Tab-separated table of C-alpha atoms in Angstrom:
chain	number	residue	atom	x	y	z
A	1	MET	CA	26.516	-7.470	1.834
A	2	THR	CA	25.615	-6.051	5.201
A	3	THR	CA	22.963	-7.938	7.176
A	4	HIS	CA	20.563	-5.667	9.014
A	5	ARG	CA	19.563	-6.883	12.433
A	6	LYS	CA	17.331	-5.423	15.098
A	7	THR	CA	17.774	-6.126	18.781
A	8	THR	CA	15.802	-4.989	21.783
A	9	ASP	CA	16.361	-5.031	25.516
A	10	ASP	CA	14.418	-8.271	25.828
A	11	GLN	CA	15.845	-9.944	22.700
A	12	PRO	CA	19.624	-10.283	23.042
A	13	ASP	CA	21.814	-10.231	19.981
A	14	THR	CA	23.054	-13.749	19.244
A	15	ASP	CA	26.255	-12.826	17.421
A	16	GLY	CA	29.014	-15.181	18.516
A	17	GLN	CA	26.575	-17.882	19.682
A	18	ALA	CA	26.881	-20.152	16.679
A	19	SER	CA	24.530	-22.958	17.781
A	20	THR	CA	21.869	-21.086	19.754
A	21	LEU	CA	18.404	-19.713	19.132
A	22	SER	CA	16.568	-17.066	21.137
A	23	THR	CA	13.002	-15.986	21.774
A	24	PRO	CA	11.823	-12.530	22.863
A	25	ASP	CA	11.014	-13.768	26.368
A	26	ALA	CA	13.820	-16.229	27.036
A	27	LYS	CA	17.560	-16.512	27.142
A	28	PRO	CA	19.336	-18.224	24.228
A	29	VAL	CA	18.794	-21.990	24.319
A	30	GLU	CA	20.827	-24.806	22.865
A	31	ILE	CA	19.220	-26.909	20.134
A	32	ASN	CA	20.734	-30.348	19.773
A	33	ASN	CA	20.921	-31.659	16.232
A	34	PRO	CA	23.054	-34.604	15.172
A	35	ASN	CA	23.215	-33.541	11.523
A	36	GLY	CA	25.060	-30.262	11.899
A	37	HIS	CA	26.592	-27.754	14.256
A	38	GLY	CA	27.467	-24.102	14.379
A	39	ALA	CA	26.222	-21.240	12.268
A	40	ALA	CA	24.875	-23.456	9.449
A	41	THR	CA	22.593	-25.325	11.862
A	42	THR	CA	21.405	-22.102	13.461
A	43	ALA	CA	20.613	-20.539	10.087
A	44	ARG	CA	18.696	-23.618	8.982
A	45	GLN	CA	16.648	-23.778	12.168
A	46	TRP	CA	15.841	-20.080	11.991
A	47	GLN	CA	14.592	-20.747	8.472
A	48	VAL	CA	12.463	-23.646	9.703
A	49	LEU	CA	10.831	-21.396	12.306
A	50	SER	CA	10.273	-18.635	9.764
A	51	GLN	CA	8.126	-20.971	7.640
A	52	LEU	CA	5.596	-21.533	10.421
A	53	GLN	CA	2.398	-19.523	10.608
A	54	ARG	CA	-0.376	-18.820	13.089
A	55	ASN	CA	-3.808	-20.401	12.627
A	56	ARG	CA	-2.598	-22.461	9.680
A	57	TRP	CA	-0.846	-25.818	9.600
A	58	VAL	CA	2.293	-25.984	7.448
A	59	GLY	CA	3.365	-29.411	6.237
A	60	THR	CA	6.835	-30.767	6.873
A	61	THR	CA	7.284	-31.426	3.156
A	62	HIS	CA	6.431	-27.780	2.362
A	63	ILE	CA	9.045	-26.584	4.868
A	64	TYR	CA	11.564	-28.992	3.345
A	65	ASP	CA	10.826	-27.669	-0.170
A	66	GLN	CA	11.217	-24.050	0.965
A	67	LEU	CA	14.558	-24.806	2.603
A	68	LYS	CA	15.780	-26.445	-0.606
A	69	LEU	CA	14.755	-23.343	-2.577
A	70	ALA	CA	16.690	-21.266	-0.063
A	71	GLY	CA	19.833	-23.299	-0.786
A	72	PHE	CA	19.938	-25.747	2.156
A	73	LYS	CA	21.143	-29.221	1.196
A	74	ILE	CA	19.320	-31.384	3.725
A	75	SER	CA	16.951	-34.348	3.946
A	76	LEU	CA	13.287	-34.412	4.944
A	77	ARG	CA	14.298	-36.394	8.020
A	78	THR	CA	16.582	-33.522	9.099
A	79	VAL	CA	13.661	-31.090	8.934
A	80	GLN	CA	11.527	-33.455	11.006
A	81	ARG	CA	14.248	-33.729	13.643
A	82	ASP	CA	14.682	-29.938	13.679
A	83	LEU	CA	10.959	-29.411	14.275
A	84	ASN	CA	10.802	-31.939	17.086
A	85	ALA	CA	13.841	-30.380	18.768
A	86	LEU	CA	12.558	-26.815	18.304
A	87	SER	CA	9.135	-27.726	19.739
A	88	LYS	CA	10.812	-28.407	23.100
A	89	ARG	CA	12.034	-24.799	23.323
A	90	PHE	CA	9.646	-22.759	21.189
A	91	PRO	CA	5.839	-22.361	21.342
A	92	ILE	CA	5.131	-24.481	18.262
A	93	GLU	CA	2.841	-27.468	17.943
A	94	LYS	CA	2.071	-30.308	15.526
A	95	ASN	CA	-1.166	-32.005	14.546
A	96	ASN	CA	-1.956	-35.672	14.161
A	97	ALA	CA	-2.720	-35.469	10.465
A	98	ASN	CA	-0.964	-37.393	7.744
A	99	PRO	CA	1.071	-35.681	6.376
A	100	GLN	CA	1.947	-33.908	9.587
A	101	GLY	CA	1.539	-30.148	9.982
A	102	TRP	CA	3.174	-27.591	12.272
A	103	ARG	CA	2.248	-24.059	13.409
A	104	TRP	CA	2.863	-21.444	16.096
A	105	ARG	CA	0.625	-21.987	19.127
A	106	ASP	CA	-2.167	-19.482	19.740
A	107	ASP	CA	-0.392	-18.211	22.862
A	108	ALA	CA	2.964	-17.766	21.095
A	109	PRO	CA	4.342	-14.203	21.435
A	110	LEU	CA	5.068	-12.261	18.262
A	111	GLN	CA	8.681	-12.751	17.167
A	112	SER	CA	11.000	-11.171	14.638
A	113	LEU	CA	13.059	-13.775	12.831
A	114	PRO	CA	16.097	-12.890	10.682
A	115	HIS	CA	14.571	-14.782	7.740
A	116	MET	CA	11.303	-14.662	5.835
A	117	ASN	CA	9.689	-17.230	3.616
A	118	LEU	CA	9.407	-16.716	-0.124
A	119	SER	CA	5.763	-15.618	-0.126
A	120	GLN	CA	6.561	-12.976	2.503
A	121	ALA	CA	9.556	-11.843	0.450
A	122	VAL	CA	7.338	-11.423	-2.622
A	123	ALA	CA	4.871	-9.338	-0.581
A	124	PHE	CA	7.627	-7.040	0.735
A	125	ASN	CA	9.047	-6.715	-2.773
A	126	MET	CA	5.679	-5.565	-4.139
A	127	VAL	CA	5.171	-3.160	-1.237
A	128	GLU	CA	8.574	-1.619	-1.953
A	129	ALA	CA	7.771	-1.296	-5.651
A	130	ASN	CA	4.313	0.251	-5.257
A	131	LEU	CA	3.763	1.809	-1.822
A	132	THR	CA	6.993	3.420	-0.612
A	133	GLN	CA	5.857	6.835	-1.921
A	134	LEU	CA	3.006	6.790	0.603
A	135	LEU	CA	4.952	5.706	3.693
A	136	PRO	CA	6.409	8.258	6.124
A	137	PRO	CA	10.180	8.231	6.748
A	138	ALA	CA	9.665	7.004	10.311
A	139	ILE	CA	8.097	3.802	8.981
A	140	LEU	CA	10.381	3.458	5.949
A	141	ASN	CA	13.470	3.600	8.143
A	142	GLU	CA	12.064	0.725	10.180
A	143	ILE	CA	11.188	-1.538	7.250
A	144	PHE	CA	14.076	-0.866	4.852
A	145	PRO	CA	15.998	-3.787	6.439
A	146	TRP	CA	13.022	-6.016	5.576
A	147	PHE	CA	13.072	-4.779	1.974
A	148	ASP	CA	16.760	-5.633	1.852
A	149	LEU	CA	16.105	-9.043	3.392
A	150	ALA	CA	13.345	-9.695	0.841
A	151	ARG	CA	15.651	-8.835	-2.061
A	152	ARG	CA	18.325	-11.190	-0.774
A	153	GLN	CA	15.764	-13.917	-0.130
A	154	LEU	CA	14.474	-13.629	-3.709
A	155	LYS	CA	17.892	-13.337	-5.337
A	156	ASN	CA	18.518	-17.057	-5.680
A	157	SER	CA	14.931	-18.220	-6.104
A	158	LYS	CA	14.056	-19.009	-9.718
A	159	VAL	CA	10.490	-19.903	-8.723
A	160	THR	CA	9.821	-16.538	-7.087
A	161	HIS	CA	11.528	-14.568	-9.831
A	162	SER	CA	9.138	-16.255	-12.247
A	163	TRP	CA	6.191	-14.896	-10.225
A	164	ILE	CA	7.614	-11.375	-9.975
A	165	ASP	CA	8.296	-11.354	-13.714
A	166	ARG	CA	4.644	-12.211	-14.359
A	167	VAL	CA	2.878	-9.651	-12.133
A	168	ARG	CA	2.525	-5.931	-12.825
A	169	ILE	CA	0.277	-3.035	-11.785
A	170	GLU	CA	-0.685	-0.940	-14.791
A	171	PRO	CA	-2.489	2.430	-14.647
A	172	ALA	CA	-5.938	2.599	-16.206
A	173	THR	CA	-5.133	5.958	-17.809
A	174	GLN	CA	-2.271	7.313	-19.899
A	175	PRO	CA	0.970	6.674	-17.943
A	176	LEU	CA	2.668	9.874	-16.823
A	177	ILE	CA	6.053	10.565	-15.270
A	178	ALA	CA	5.660	11.722	-11.683
A	179	PRO	CA	6.603	15.387	-11.120
A	180	HIS	CA	9.682	16.201	-9.063
A	181	ILE	CA	8.999	16.547	-5.337
A	182	ASP	CA	11.358	18.347	-2.998
A	183	LEU	CA	12.421	15.462	-0.742
A	184	ASP	CA	12.981	17.616	2.344
A	185	SER	CA	9.495	19.055	1.979
A	186	LYS	CA	7.982	15.602	1.470
A	187	ASP	CA	9.774	14.138	4.491
A	188	ASN	CA	8.708	17.056	6.696
A	189	ILE	CA	5.089	16.795	5.542
A	190	TYR	CA	5.000	13.070	6.267
A	191	HIS	CA	6.716	13.587	9.620
A	192	ALA	CA	4.230	16.297	10.612
A	193	LEU	CA	1.278	14.174	9.514
A	194	PHE	CA	2.616	11.138	11.362
A	195	TYR	CA	3.069	13.071	14.595
A	196	GLN	CA	0.046	15.380	14.041
A	197	LEU	CA	1.968	18.647	13.986
A	198	GLN	CA	1.368	21.873	12.069
A	199	ILE	CA	3.649	22.977	9.232
A	200	ASN	CA	4.722	26.312	7.807
A	201	ALA	CA	4.938	25.984	4.028
A	202	CYS	CA	5.859	27.922	0.909
A	203	TYR	CA	3.479	26.694	-1.790
A	204	THR	CA	3.067	27.731	-5.433
A	205	ARG	CA	-0.496	27.363	-6.699
A	206	SER	CA	-1.062	26.007	-10.199
A	207	ASN	CA	-2.344	29.368	-11.471
A	208	LYS	CA	0.334	31.494	-9.769
A	209	SER	CA	3.982	32.160	-10.520
A	210	GLN	CA	4.974	33.197	-6.994
A	211	ALA	CA	4.879	31.066	-3.866
A	212	SER	CA	2.612	31.934	-0.949
A	213	GLU	CA	3.280	31.161	2.696
A	214	TYR	CA	0.730	29.152	4.686
A	215	THR	CA	0.491	27.588	8.113
A	216	LEU	CA	-1.310	24.293	7.634
A	217	ASN	CA	-2.939	21.531	9.640
A	218	PRO	CA	-2.000	18.307	7.791
A	219	ILE	CA	-4.921	15.860	7.681
A	220	ALA	CA	-4.206	13.109	5.166
A	221	ILE	CA	-2.099	11.994	2.206
A	222	ILE	CA	-3.741	10.744	-0.993
A	223	GLN	CA	-2.093	9.486	-4.165
A	224	ARG	CA	-4.127	10.001	-7.333
A	225	GLY	CA	-2.325	8.669	-10.368
A	226	VAL	CA	1.268	9.887	-10.172
A	227	ILE	CA	0.339	12.954	-8.093
A	228	ILE	CA	0.493	12.882	-4.297
A	229	TYR	CA	-1.785	15.312	-2.473
A	230	LEU	CA	-1.868	16.644	1.065
A	231	LEU	CA	-5.269	17.344	2.588
A	232	ALA	CA	-4.962	20.224	5.027
A	233	THR	CA	-6.716	23.229	6.495
A	234	ARG	CA	-5.204	26.717	6.678
A	235	THR	CA	-4.908	28.196	10.153
A	236	ASP	CA	-6.041	31.597	8.819
A	237	ASP	CA	-9.335	30.115	7.569
A	238	PRO	CA	-12.089	30.453	10.208
A	239	GLU	CA	-14.266	27.940	8.308
A	240	ALA	CA	-11.492	25.305	8.343
A	241	ILE	CA	-12.207	24.277	4.747
A	242	ILE	CA	-10.314	21.134	3.756
A	243	ARG	CA	-8.029	22.022	0.854
A	244	THR	CA	-5.941	19.953	-1.533
A	245	PHE	CA	-2.211	20.674	-1.966
A	246	ALA	CA	-0.059	18.853	-4.537
A	247	LEU	CA	3.220	17.787	-2.959
A	248	HIS	CA	5.309	18.771	-5.974
A	249	ARG	CA	4.228	22.414	-5.564
A	250	PHE	CA	5.742	22.790	-2.080
A	251	ASP	CA	8.939	24.834	-2.230
A	252	SER	CA	9.807	24.409	1.450
A	253	VAL	CA	8.199	23.034	4.619
A	254	ASP	CA	9.080	23.630	8.261
A	255	ILE	CA	7.632	21.519	11.055
A	256	LEU	CA	6.116	23.473	13.943
A	257	GLU	CA	5.783	22.375	17.543
A	258	THR	CA	2.058	23.173	17.690
A	259	ALA	CA	-0.411	20.308	17.387
A	260	ALA	CA	-2.383	20.024	14.150
A	261	GLN	CA	-6.155	20.366	14.317
A	262	THR	CA	-8.447	17.982	12.424
A	263	PRO	CA	-12.015	19.149	11.691
A	264	ASP	CA	-14.597	17.543	13.959
A	265	GLY	CA	-16.210	14.482	12.433
A	266	PHE	CA	-13.703	14.153	9.598
A	267	HIS	CA	-13.330	10.645	8.193
A	268	LEU	CA	-11.099	10.094	5.202
A	269	ASP	CA	-13.228	7.344	3.657
A	270	THR	CA	-16.360	9.499	3.937
A	271	TYR	CA	-14.482	12.391	2.353
A	272	LEU	CA	-13.379	10.228	-0.582
A	273	ASP	CA	-16.771	8.543	-0.990
A	274	ALA	CA	-18.304	12.000	-1.388
A	275	GLY	CA	-16.168	12.468	-4.496
A	276	SER	CA	-14.108	15.293	-3.057
A	277	MET	CA	-10.946	14.185	-4.877
A	278	GLY	CA	-12.724	14.261	-8.231
A	279	PHE	CA	-12.253	18.064	-8.225
A	280	SER	CA	-15.114	20.419	-8.854
A	281	HIS	CA	-15.922	21.818	-12.286
A	282	PRO	CA	-16.935	25.488	-12.711
A	283	LEU	CA	-20.038	24.602	-14.779
A	284	PHE	CA	-21.496	22.523	-11.948
A	285	GLY	CA	-21.338	25.261	-9.330
A	286	GLU	CA	-24.952	26.288	-9.982
A	287	LEU	CA	-26.283	22.754	-9.358
A	288	PRO	CA	-27.519	21.597	-5.934
A	289	SER	CA	-24.527	20.553	-3.804
A	290	ARG	CA	-22.310	21.388	-6.799
A	291	GLY	CA	-23.459	18.272	-8.633
A	292	LYS	CA	-22.964	15.647	-5.927
A	293	ASN	CA	-25.200	12.559	-6.137
A	294	THR	CA	-26.674	13.573	-9.483
A	295	ALA	CA	-28.709	11.259	-11.711
A	296	ILE	CA	-27.128	11.137	-15.167
A	297	GLU	CA	-28.079	9.496	-18.445
A	298	LEU	CA	-25.427	8.669	-21.027
A	299	GLN	CA	-25.970	7.438	-24.569
A	300	PHE	CA	-23.141	5.483	-26.208
A	301	THR	CA	-22.550	3.538	-29.350
A	302	LYS	CA	-22.832	-0.147	-28.529
A	303	GLN	CA	-19.091	-0.716	-28.868
A	304	ALA	CA	-18.077	2.343	-26.826
A	305	GLY	CA	-20.429	1.594	-23.947
A	306	LYS	CA	-19.695	-2.118	-23.749
A	307	SER	CA	-17.184	-1.713	-20.913
A	308	LEU	CA	-19.895	-0.250	-18.662
A	309	THR	CA	-21.785	-3.533	-18.835
A	310	GLU	CA	-18.840	-5.078	-16.993
A	311	SER	CA	-17.652	-2.232	-14.703
A	312	LYS	CA	-20.389	-0.067	-13.190
A	313	LEU	CA	-20.423	3.680	-12.607
A	314	SER	CA	-22.616	3.195	-9.503
A	315	ASP	CA	-24.542	0.518	-7.629
A	316	ASP	CA	-27.843	1.738	-9.073
A	317	GLN	CA	-26.593	1.748	-12.671
A	318	THR	CA	-28.856	0.379	-15.410
A	319	VAL	CA	-27.936	-0.316	-19.041
A	320	THR	CA	-30.507	-0.438	-21.835
A	321	LEU	CA	-29.813	-1.734	-25.348
A	322	ASN	CA	-31.821	0.446	-27.731
A	323	ASP	CA	-33.398	-0.548	-31.056
A	324	ASP	CA	-30.929	1.663	-32.934
A	325	ASP	CA	-28.016	-0.422	-31.545
A	326	THR	CA	-26.993	2.200	-28.974
A	327	LEU	CA	-26.664	1.865	-25.207
A	328	THR	CA	-28.320	4.091	-22.594
A	329	VAL	CA	-26.617	4.112	-19.202
A	330	GLN	CA	-28.348	5.592	-16.151
A	331	ALA	CA	-26.497	6.073	-12.847
A	332	THR	CA	-26.117	8.341	-9.835
A	333	VAL	CA	-22.668	9.925	-9.609
A	334	ASN	CA	-20.828	13.059	-8.535
A	335	LEU	CA	-20.343	15.578	-11.328
A	336	THR	CA	-16.644	16.359	-11.259
A	337	SER	CA	-13.824	17.323	-13.586
A	338	GLN	CA	-12.624	13.722	-13.353
A	339	LEU	CA	-15.955	12.510	-14.771
A	340	VAL	CA	-15.735	15.100	-17.567
A	341	TRP	CA	-12.190	14.038	-18.510
A	342	TRP	CA	-13.228	10.389	-18.467
A	343	LEU	CA	-16.230	10.982	-20.739
A	344	ARG	CA	-14.091	12.955	-23.205
A	345	GLY	CA	-12.013	9.817	-23.626
A	346	PHE	CA	-14.926	8.108	-25.421
A	347	GLY	CA	-14.724	10.666	-28.248
A	348	SER	CA	-17.488	10.170	-30.802
A	349	GLY	CA	-18.572	7.019	-28.961
A	350	LEU	CA	-20.447	9.230	-26.479
A	351	LEU	CA	-23.579	10.397	-28.301
A	352	ASN	CA	-25.325	12.411	-25.586
A	353	ALA	CA	-25.307	13.118	-21.863
A	354	GLU	CA	-27.814	14.513	-19.381
A	355	PRO	CA	-28.054	16.813	-17.525
A	356	ALA	CA	-27.258	19.210	-20.347
A	357	LEU	CA	-24.555	20.937	-18.291
A	358	LEU	CA	-22.611	17.678	-18.171
A	359	TYR	CA	-22.647	17.298	-21.959
A	360	GLN	CA	-21.686	20.944	-22.348
A	361	ALA	CA	-18.692	20.403	-20.059
A	362	VAL	CA	-17.638	17.379	-22.104
A	363	LEU	CA	-17.852	19.324	-25.386
A	364	ASP	CA	-16.109	22.437	-24.032
A	365	LYS	CA	-12.344	22.857	-24.023
A	366	PRO	CA	-10.597	21.490	-20.894
A	367	THR	CA	-10.725	23.856	-17.934
A	368	ASP	CA	-7.688	24.206	-15.686
A	369	VAL	CA	-8.349	23.303	-12.047
A	370	GLU	CA	-6.084	23.582	-9.036
């Protein structure tokens, strides 16, 4: 298996230097160790350094246990000797506690070591499994070697495999298979967003059969369920309205050399907190602010509404248990298609909803939205 390594001008590659270690700001230095020589010693001492953390003491016994899990057949005394030898050349320090702890000094420069400890490997493994769809190619290309290193680090660890086999992220709604996304289009969108450039795109709207051509200012990427959306403004829109484009509906995307423009005062968290990704519903258009920050009252059967006593709709939510064994829930929310779809999921467990337009939307047939 190929080992991925990254070198820089100030961190020389140590291939061919079997018993040396290097830091980003120093030439390779010899580490004397009576228990081993050559590549095996170097690998072990790299692993020792990789276990150390900043602002947290790591016990010698913990380092010894991690090295054993990684396949090193050594004694605790060997680890202690390694640490004492390494402390003469690297910015690490020990405390006077019993058992003794080690850590990187506060003034230690950041370093990239060709090993990672098991907890770091688990973290990279979960990032690869759940977040790679949201990372731009420029970043993915940089961290793929770390994903590979994490997989190799976990390969022979029964303890870590036990953890990975016991942790999952499950969707709260019906699982769906993600739609096909044109990879060239996706890469170009992410590249343009990363470098804040405009794009020229052919995009097929959900209610159209033919693609339209737009010049867009990419603003943000949001994943909602299995769908990934691009927030963007159209250059031919004088009002610069922020629009939502599903990535799987892009037929082609070309990156332009012109800089993308972001609306003044735009903040992604503020945009999301306002419920903009909930999608508007045609029945709520006549309400003030299209139903944003609306006081609602929902009546449920006791069993159906029980979950809302544990997970709130809003900070100001109140729940009242009625004499007829029903629950009344009052909250302030944004009236959106997402809320309508969610309420439909309660079926006959939802007995009533106010304002009346909300209950009408729930009882009506689903309305297609873009």
